[in-house]
PDB file of C-alpha atoms in Angstrom:
ATOM      1  CA  MET A 284      29.017  28.329 -91.138  1.00 42.00           C
ATOM      2  CA  ASN A 285      25.726  27.142 -89.711  1.00 42.00           C
ATOM      3  CA  GLN A 286      22.747  28.982 -91.136  1.00 48.00           C
ATOM      4  CA  ILE A 287      20.910  28.874 -87.817  1.00 60.00           C
ATOM      5  CA  VAL A 288      23.661  30.502 -85.774  1.00 87.00           C
ATOM      6  CA  PHE A 289      24.035  34.262 -86.131  1.00 95.00           C
ATOM      7  CA  PRO A 290      26.187  35.582 -83.264  1.00 96.00           C
ATOM      8  CA  TYR A 291      27.067  38.889 -84.931  1.00 98.00           C
ATOM      9  CA  ARG A 292      26.200  42.296 -83.509  1.00 98.00           C
ATOM     10  CA  LEU A 293      27.944  44.925 -85.658  1.00 98.00           C
ATOM     11  CA  TYR A 294      27.799  44.564 -89.430  1.00 98.00           C
ATOM     12  CA  LEU A 295      29.857  46.877 -91.633  1.00 98.00           C
ATOM     13  CA  VAL A 296      28.473  47.559 -95.106  1.00 98.00           C
ATOM     14  CA  THR A 297      31.283  49.070 -97.148  1.00 98.00           C
ATOM     15  CA  ASP A 298      31.149  52.206 -99.270  1.00 97.00           C
ATOM     16  CA  GLU A 299      34.492  53.430-100.579  1.00 96.00           C
ATOM     17  CA  ASP A 300      33.166  56.903-101.401  1.00 96.00           C
ATOM     18  CA  LEU A 301      32.220  57.363 -97.750  1.00 97.00           C
ATOM     19  CA  CYS A 302      35.797  56.579 -96.671  1.00 97.00           C
ATOM     20  CA  LEU A 303      36.564  60.209 -97.566  1.00 97.00           C
ATOM     21  CA  GLY A 304      39.670  59.518 -99.617  1.00 97.00           C
ATOM     22  CA  ARG A 305      41.289  57.280 -97.030  1.00 98.00           C
ATOM     23  CA  ASP A 306      42.531  53.803 -97.899  1.00 98.00           C
ATOM     24  CA  PHE A 307      39.474  51.552 -98.128  1.00 98.00           C
ATOM     25  CA  PHE A 308      41.187  48.496 -96.657  1.00 98.00           C
ATOM     26  CA  TRP A 309      42.629  50.512 -93.769  1.00 98.00           C
ATOM     27  CA  VAL A 310      39.139  51.756 -92.901  1.00 98.00           C
ATOM     28  CA  VAL A 311      37.716  48.228 -92.877  1.00 98.00           C
ATOM     29  CA  GLU A 312      40.583  46.799 -90.839  1.00 98.00           C
ATOM     30  CA  GLU A 313      40.325  49.602 -88.277  1.00 98.00           C
ATOM     31  CA  ALA A 314      36.582  48.980 -88.019  1.00 98.00           C
ATOM     32  CA  ILE A 315      37.212  45.289 -87.365  1.00 98.00           C
ATOM     33  CA  LYS A 316      39.740  46.162 -84.678  1.00 98.00           C
ATOM     34  CA  GLY A 317      37.090  48.331 -83.055  1.00 98.00           C
ATOM     35  CA  GLY A 318      34.418  45.654 -82.926  1.00 98.00           C
ATOM     36  CA  VAL A 319      32.872  45.019 -86.353  1.00 98.00           C
ATOM     37  CA  ASP A 320      32.310  41.265 -86.489  1.00 98.00           C
ATOM     38  CA  ILE A 321      30.853  40.773 -89.988  1.00 98.00           C
ATOM     39  CA  VAL A 322      31.563  42.711 -93.225  1.00 98.00           C
ATOM     40  CA  GLN A 323      29.568  43.088 -96.435  1.00 98.00           C
ATOM     41  CA  LEU A 324      31.302  44.228 -99.610  1.00 98.00           C
ATOM     42  CA  ARG A 325      28.787  46.237-101.618  1.00 96.00           C
ATOM     43  CA  GLU A 326      29.838  47.336-105.099  1.00 94.00           C
ATOM     44  CA  LYS A 327      26.980  48.229-107.421  1.00 87.00           C
ATOM     45  CA  SER A 328      29.010  49.787-110.241  1.00 91.00           C
ATOM     46  CA  LEU A 329      32.453  48.150-110.146  1.00 95.00           C
ATOM     47  CA  PRO A 330      33.354  45.968-113.150  1.00 96.00           C
ATOM     48  CA  LEU A 331      33.319  42.265-112.315  1.00 96.00           C
ATOM     49  CA  GLU A 332      37.084  41.746-112.544  1.00 97.00           C
ATOM     50  CA  ASP A 333      37.750  44.702-110.240  1.00 97.00           C
ATOM     51  CA  PHE A 334      35.022  43.544-107.862  1.00 98.00           C
ATOM     52  CA  ILE A 335      36.696  40.136-107.620  1.00 98.00           C
ATOM     53  CA  LYS A 336      40.140  41.644-106.965  1.00 98.00           C
ATOM     54  CA  LYS A 337      38.766  43.893-104.265  1.00 98.00           C
ATOM     55  CA  ALA A 338      36.861  41.010-102.688  1.00 98.00           C
ATOM     56  CA  GLU A 339      39.957  38.793-102.669  1.00 98.00           C
ATOM     57  CA  LYS A 340      42.010  41.445-100.886  1.00 98.00           C
ATOM     58  CA  LEU A 341      39.244  42.169 -98.409  1.00 98.00           C
ATOM     59  CA  LYS A 342      38.696  38.485 -97.682  1.00 98.00           C
ATOM     60  CA  PHE A 343      42.376  38.106 -96.835  1.00 98.00           C
ATOM     61  CA  ILE A 344      41.993  40.839 -94.212  1.00 98.00           C
ATOM     62  CA  CYS A 345      38.736  39.452 -92.858  1.00 98.00           C
ATOM     63  CA  ASP A 346      40.169  35.941 -92.625  1.00 98.00           C
ATOM     64  CA  GLN A 347      43.044  37.227 -90.503  1.00 98.00           C
ATOM     65  CA  TYR A 348      40.510  38.406 -87.907  1.00 98.00           C
ATOM     66  CA  ARG A 349      38.103  35.487 -88.428  1.00 98.00           C
ATOM     67  CA  VAL A 350      35.404  37.908 -89.540  1.00 98.00           C
ATOM     68  CA  PRO A 351      32.933  36.631 -92.180  1.00 98.00           C
ATOM     69  CA  LEU A 352      32.922  38.391 -95.541  1.00 98.00           C
ATOM     70  CA  ILE A 353      29.500  38.691 -97.185  1.00 98.00           C
ATOM     71  CA  ILE A 354      29.227  39.702-100.826  1.00 98.00           C
ATOM     72  CA  ASN A 355      26.320  41.875-101.854  1.00 97.00           C
ATOM     73  CA  ASP A 356      24.258  40.678-104.808  1.00 95.00           C
ATOM     74  CA  SER A 357      26.958  38.972-106.923  1.00 96.00           C
ATOM     75  CA  VAL A 358      26.804  35.177-106.823  1.00 96.00           C
ATOM     76  CA  GLU A 359      29.771  35.037-109.188  1.00 96.00           C
ATOM     77  CA  VAL A 360      32.027  37.081-106.910  1.00 97.00           C
ATOM     78  CA  ALA A 361      30.910  35.189-103.802  1.00 97.00           C
ATOM     79  CA  LYS A 362      31.792  31.883-105.459  1.00 96.00           C
ATOM     80  CA  LYS A 363      35.060  33.116-106.938  1.00 97.00           C
ATOM     81  CA  VAL A 364      36.490  34.332-103.632  1.00 98.00           C
ATOM     82  CA  ASP A 365      34.800  31.663-101.479  1.00 97.00           C
ATOM     83  CA  ALA A 366      33.062  34.311 -99.387  1.00 97.00           C
ATOM     84  CA  GLN A 367      31.296  33.135 -96.254  1.00 96.00           C
ATOM     85  CA  GLY A 368      27.929  34.299 -97.553  1.00 97.00           C
ATOM     86  CA  LEU A 369      25.847  36.335 -99.988  1.00 97.00           C
ATOM     87  CA  HIS A 370      23.296  39.068 -99.379  1.00 97.00           C
ATOM     88  CA  ILE A 371      20.491  39.692-101.849  1.00 96.00           C
ATOM     89  CA  GLY A 372      17.732  42.274-102.089  1.00 95.00           C
ATOM     90  CA  GLN A 373      14.159  41.980-103.262  1.00 92.00           C
ATOM     91  CA  GLU A 374      15.097  43.076-106.776  1.00 88.00           C
ATOM     92  CA  ASP A 375      18.245  40.954-107.036  1.00 83.00           C
ATOM     93  CA  THR A 376      18.688  37.279-107.915  1.00 83.00           C
ATOM     94  CA  GLY A 377      15.861  35.198-106.431  1.00 89.00           C
ATOM     95  CA  ILE A 378      16.760  33.286-103.301  1.00 92.00           C
ATOM     96  CA  ILE A 379      16.203  29.838-104.819  1.00 92.00           C
ATOM     97  CA  GLU A 380      18.227  30.719-107.918  1.00 93.00           C
ATOM     98  CA  ALA A 381      20.977  32.171-105.732  1.00 93.00           C
ATOM     99  CA  ARG A 382      20.962  29.041-103.579  1.00 91.00           C
ATOM    100  CA  SER A 383      21.272  26.748-106.604  1.00 92.00           C
ATOM    101  CA  LEU A 384      24.134  28.809-108.043  1.00 92.00           C
ATOM    102  CA  LEU A 385      25.968  29.337-104.763  1.00 91.00           C
ATOM    103  CA  GLY A 386      25.560  25.862-103.307  1.00 89.00           C
ATOM    104  CA  ALA A 387      23.711  24.429-100.347  1.00 86.00           C
ATOM    105  CA  ASN A 388      26.285  25.287 -97.678  1.00 88.00           C
ATOM    106  CA  LYS A 389      26.638  29.040 -98.187  1.00 91.00           C
ATOM    107  CA  PRO A 390      24.265  31.190 -96.126  1.00 93.00           C
ATOM    108  CA  LEU A 391      22.110  33.855 -97.764  1.00 96.00           C
ATOM    109  CA  GLY A 392      20.941  37.092 -96.225  1.00 97.00           C
ATOM    110  CA  LEU A 393      17.750  38.654 -97.604  1.00 97.00           C
ATOM    111  CA  SER A 394      16.568  42.263 -97.449  1.00 97.00           C
ATOM    112  CA  LEU A 395      12.996  42.884 -96.312  1.00 97.00           C
ATOM    113  CA  GLU A 396      11.534  46.229 -97.362  1.00 96.00           C
ATOM    114  CA  SER A 397       8.023  45.550 -96.080  1.00 96.00           C
ATOM    115  CA  MET A 398       6.121  43.046 -93.983  1.00 97.00           C
ATOM    116  CA  GLU A 399       4.763  41.531 -97.209  1.00 97.00           C
ATOM    117  CA  ASP A 400       8.308  40.508 -98.170  1.00 96.00           C
ATOM    118  CA  LEU A 401       8.446  38.220 -95.144  1.00 97.00           C
ATOM    119  CA  TYR A 402       5.681  36.070 -96.612  1.00 96.00           C
ATOM    120  CA  LYS A 403       6.979  35.804-100.171  1.00 95.00           C
ATOM    121  CA  PRO A 404       7.817  32.289-101.372  1.00 94.00           C
ATOM    122  CA  HIS A 405      11.094  30.898-100.008  1.00 94.00           C
ATOM    123  CA  SER A 406      11.917  33.920 -97.826  1.00 95.00           C
ATOM    124  CA  GLU A 407      12.264  31.481 -94.940  1.00 94.00           C
ATOM    125  CA  GLU A 408      15.382  30.122 -96.694  1.00 93.00           C
ATOM    126  CA  ALA A 409      17.294  33.219 -95.570  1.00 95.00           C
ATOM    127  CA  TRP A 410      20.006  33.006 -92.930  1.00 95.00           C
ATOM    128  CA  TYR A 411      19.019  36.447 -91.626  1.00 97.00           C
ATOM    129  CA  TYR A 412      16.821  39.319 -92.732  1.00 98.00           C
ATOM    130  CA  GLY A 413      18.214  42.753 -93.536  1.00 98.00           C
ATOM    131  CA  VAL A 414      15.516  45.157 -92.305  1.00 98.00           C
ATOM    132  CA  SER A 415      15.870  47.928 -94.852  1.00 96.00           C
ATOM    133  CA  PRO A 416      15.710  50.775 -94.162  1.00 97.00           C
ATOM    134  CA  ILE A 417      14.930  51.460 -90.518  1.00 97.00           C
ATOM    135  CA  TYR A 418      15.137  55.130 -91.450  1.00 95.00           C
ATOM    136  CA  ALA A 419      15.359  56.433 -95.024  1.00 86.00           C
ATOM    137  CA  THR A 420      18.920  57.160 -96.097  1.00 69.00           C
ATOM    138  CA  PRO A 421      20.635  58.804 -99.096  1.00 63.00           C
ATOM    139  CA  THR A 422      23.002  55.816 -99.463  1.00 52.00           C
ATOM    140  CA  LYS A 423      20.091  53.638-100.631  1.00 54.00           C
ATOM    141  CA  MET A 424      17.440  55.352-102.739  1.00 55.00           C
ATOM    142  CA  ASP A 425      15.621  52.319-104.203  1.00 55.00           C
ATOM    143  CA  THR A 426      13.649  51.292-101.119  1.00 52.00           C
ATOM    144  CA  LYS A 427       9.880  51.668-100.743  1.00 65.00           C
ATOM    145  CA  THR A 428       9.463  53.123 -97.274  1.00 83.00           C
ATOM    146  CA  GLU A 429      11.077  53.079 -93.857  1.00 94.00           C
ATOM    147  CA  TRP A 430      10.323  50.565 -91.120  1.00 97.00           C
ATOM    148  CA  GLY A 431      10.747  52.787 -88.089  1.00 97.00           C
ATOM    149  CA  LEU A 432      10.916  51.354 -84.582  1.00 97.00           C
ATOM    150  CA  GLU A 433       7.299  50.211 -84.477  1.00 97.00           C
ATOM    151  CA  GLY A 434       7.632  48.402 -87.793  1.00 97.00           C
ATOM    152  CA  LEU A 435      10.782  46.712 -86.538  1.00 98.00           C
ATOM    153  CA  ALA A 436       8.982  45.606 -83.380  1.00 97.00           C
ATOM    154  CA  GLN A 437       6.118  44.204 -85.456  1.00 97.00           C
ATOM    155  CA  LEU A 438       8.571  42.243 -87.610  1.00 98.00           C
ATOM    156  CA  ARG A 439      10.329  40.951 -84.498  1.00 97.00           C
ATOM    157  CA  LYS A 440       7.045  39.444 -83.306  1.00 97.00           C
ATOM    158  CA  ALA A 441       6.469  37.815 -86.699  1.00 98.00           C
ATOM    159  CA  THR A 442       9.756  35.928 -87.108  1.00 97.00           C
ATOM    160  CA  GLU A 443      12.482  34.251 -85.095  1.00 96.00           C
ATOM    161  CA  LYS A 444      15.091  34.840 -87.812  1.00 97.00           C
ATOM    162  CA  PRO A 445      17.979  37.150 -86.939  1.00 97.00           C
ATOM    163  CA  LEU A 446      17.197  40.769 -87.880  1.00 98.00           C
ATOM    164  CA  VAL A 447      19.946  43.049 -89.155  1.00 98.00           C
ATOM    165  CA  ALA A 448      18.814  46.670 -89.069  1.00 98.00           C
ATOM    166  CA  ILE A 449      20.153  49.071 -91.700  1.00 97.00           C
ATOM    167  CA  GLY A 450      19.334  52.609 -92.728  1.00 96.00           C
ATOM    168  CA  ARG A 451      20.591  55.768 -90.987  1.00 95.00           C
ATOM    169  CA  ILE A 452      21.947  53.828 -88.041  1.00 97.00           C
ATOM    170  CA  LYS A 453      23.700  56.305 -85.777  1.00 97.00           C
ATOM    171  CA  ILE A 454      25.373  56.025 -82.418  1.00 97.00           C
ATOM    172  CA  GLU A 455      22.506  58.069 -80.954  1.00 97.00           C
ATOM    173  CA  ASN A 456      19.759  55.656 -82.062  1.00 97.00           C
ATOM    174  CA  SER A 457      21.653  52.353 -81.801  1.00 98.00           C
ATOM    175  CA  SER A 458      20.431  51.297 -78.373  1.00 97.00           C
ATOM    176  CA  SER A 459      16.777  51.937 -79.178  1.00 97.00           C
ATOM    177  CA  ILE A 460      16.947  49.980 -82.448  1.00 98.00           C
ATOM    178  CA  ILE A 461      18.389  46.988 -80.597  1.00 98.00           C
ATOM    179  CA  SER A 462      15.826  47.317 -77.811  1.00 97.00           C
ATOM    180  CA  TYR A 463      12.999  47.232 -80.391  1.00 97.00           C
ATOM    181  CA  GLY A 464      14.132  43.868 -81.728  1.00 97.00           C
ATOM    182  CA  ALA A 465      17.198  44.073 -83.975  1.00 98.00           C
ATOM    183  CA  ASP A 466      19.845  41.427 -83.354  1.00 97.00           C
ATOM    184  CA  CYS A 467      22.553  43.281 -85.225  1.00 98.00           C
ATOM    185  CA  LEU A 468      23.191  46.768 -86.621  1.00 98.00           C
ATOM    186  CA  ALA A 469      24.455  47.315 -90.168  1.00 98.00           C
ATOM    187  CA  VAL A 470      26.385  50.564 -90.355  1.00 98.00           C
ATOM    188  CA  VAL A 471      27.720  52.374 -93.423  1.00 97.00           C
ATOM    189  CA  SER A 472      28.610  56.067 -93.053  1.00 97.00           C
ATOM    190  CA  GLY A 473      28.657  55.956 -89.245  1.00 98.00           C
ATOM    191  CA  ILE A 474      31.861  53.922 -89.482  1.00 98.00           C
ATOM    192  CA  CYS A 475      33.236  54.521 -92.994  1.00 98.00           C
ATOM    193  CA  SER A 476      33.172  58.317 -92.583  1.00 98.00           C
ATOM    194  CA  ALA A 477      34.107  58.461 -88.903  1.00 98.00           C
ATOM    195  CA  PRO A 478      37.390  60.213 -88.017  1.00 98.00           C
ATOM    196  CA  SER A 479      38.399  56.986 -86.277  1.00 98.00           C
ATOM    197  CA  PRO A 480      36.591  53.928 -87.676  1.00 98.00           C
ATOM    198  CA  ALA A 481      37.914  51.844 -84.770  1.00 98.00           C
ATOM    199  CA  HIS A 482      36.616  54.235 -82.134  1.00 98.00           C
ATOM    200  CA  ALA A 483      33.254  54.501 -83.918  1.00 98.00           C
ATOM    201  CA  ALA A 484      32.913  50.711 -84.032  1.00 98.00           C
ATOM    202  CA  GLU A 485      33.824  50.451 -80.360  1.00 98.00           C
ATOM    203  CA  THR A 486      31.196  53.050 -79.470  1.00 98.00           C
ATOM    204  CA  PHE A 487      28.527  51.267 -81.524  1.00 98.00           C
ATOM    205  CA  ARG A 488      29.319  48.031 -79.696  1.00 98.00           C
ATOM    206  CA  LYS A 489      28.806  49.702 -76.326  1.00 98.00           C
ATOM    207  CA  LYS A 490      25.444  51.098 -77.473  1.00 98.00           C
ATOM    208  CA  ILE A 491      24.419  47.675 -78.762  1.00 98.00           C
ATOM    209  CA  GLU A 492      25.181  46.107 -75.391  1.00 95.00           C
ATOM    210  CA  ALA A 493      23.122  48.813 -73.681  1.00 94.00           C
ATOM    211  CA  GLY A 494      20.210  48.067 -76.012  1.00 95.00           C
ATOM    212  CA  LEU A 495      20.424  44.353 -75.295  1.00 93.00           C
ATOM    213  CA  ASN A 496      20.031  45.119 -71.613  1.00 90.00           C
ATOM    214  CA  HIS A 497      16.794  47.035 -72.261  1.00 87.00           C
ATOM    215  CA  GLN A 498      14.936  44.897 -74.795  1.00 83.00           C
ATOM    216  CA  LEU A 499      11.176  45.285 -74.787  1.00 76.00           C
ATOM    217  CA  TRP A 500      10.436  41.545 -74.405  1.00 61.00           C
TER     218      TRP A 500
END
């Protein structure tokens, strides 16, 4: 996978609790069928062995649809399952350390919580930036502040890297977030908790296309 190319528009970040008791793998597969084109497995509290098993099963599904699987935070899991990439936050493994452990050919996504993060050493090594959060959300409580649309637009002017927006992304605000400069939307509850994950993903894709047709530059 080329680090420069980022053709993805709808990014599912998994959360099994938000699947509302339904089979986790069914939810993800339905979301892919509906239009999710990149998946991140996020497991902050799962023991390593269980994390690996879950990642292996999920990668099998993703591979069937040729959808990249990104592992959140764990270099060890990403290497073990040969995931297509790794996503790290500002408080996780440093990007240079992650690169040395993961290898030169695996892309790394990096969360930006403020404009200052863009200018930290080696941030330009990232494949894409996770703009976190666009709006504050209860699924992620350890962030500093929210970007909002104006902050997103300011970041868009400051970098040519792909921007993946995350944080209270809803169908109702999807088009505007894209129009203000996001290349891709990362969705958690809006798909995982939807009555039909496939229908929700399909609807998000339509809103993304509408936003692309009304970008501000």
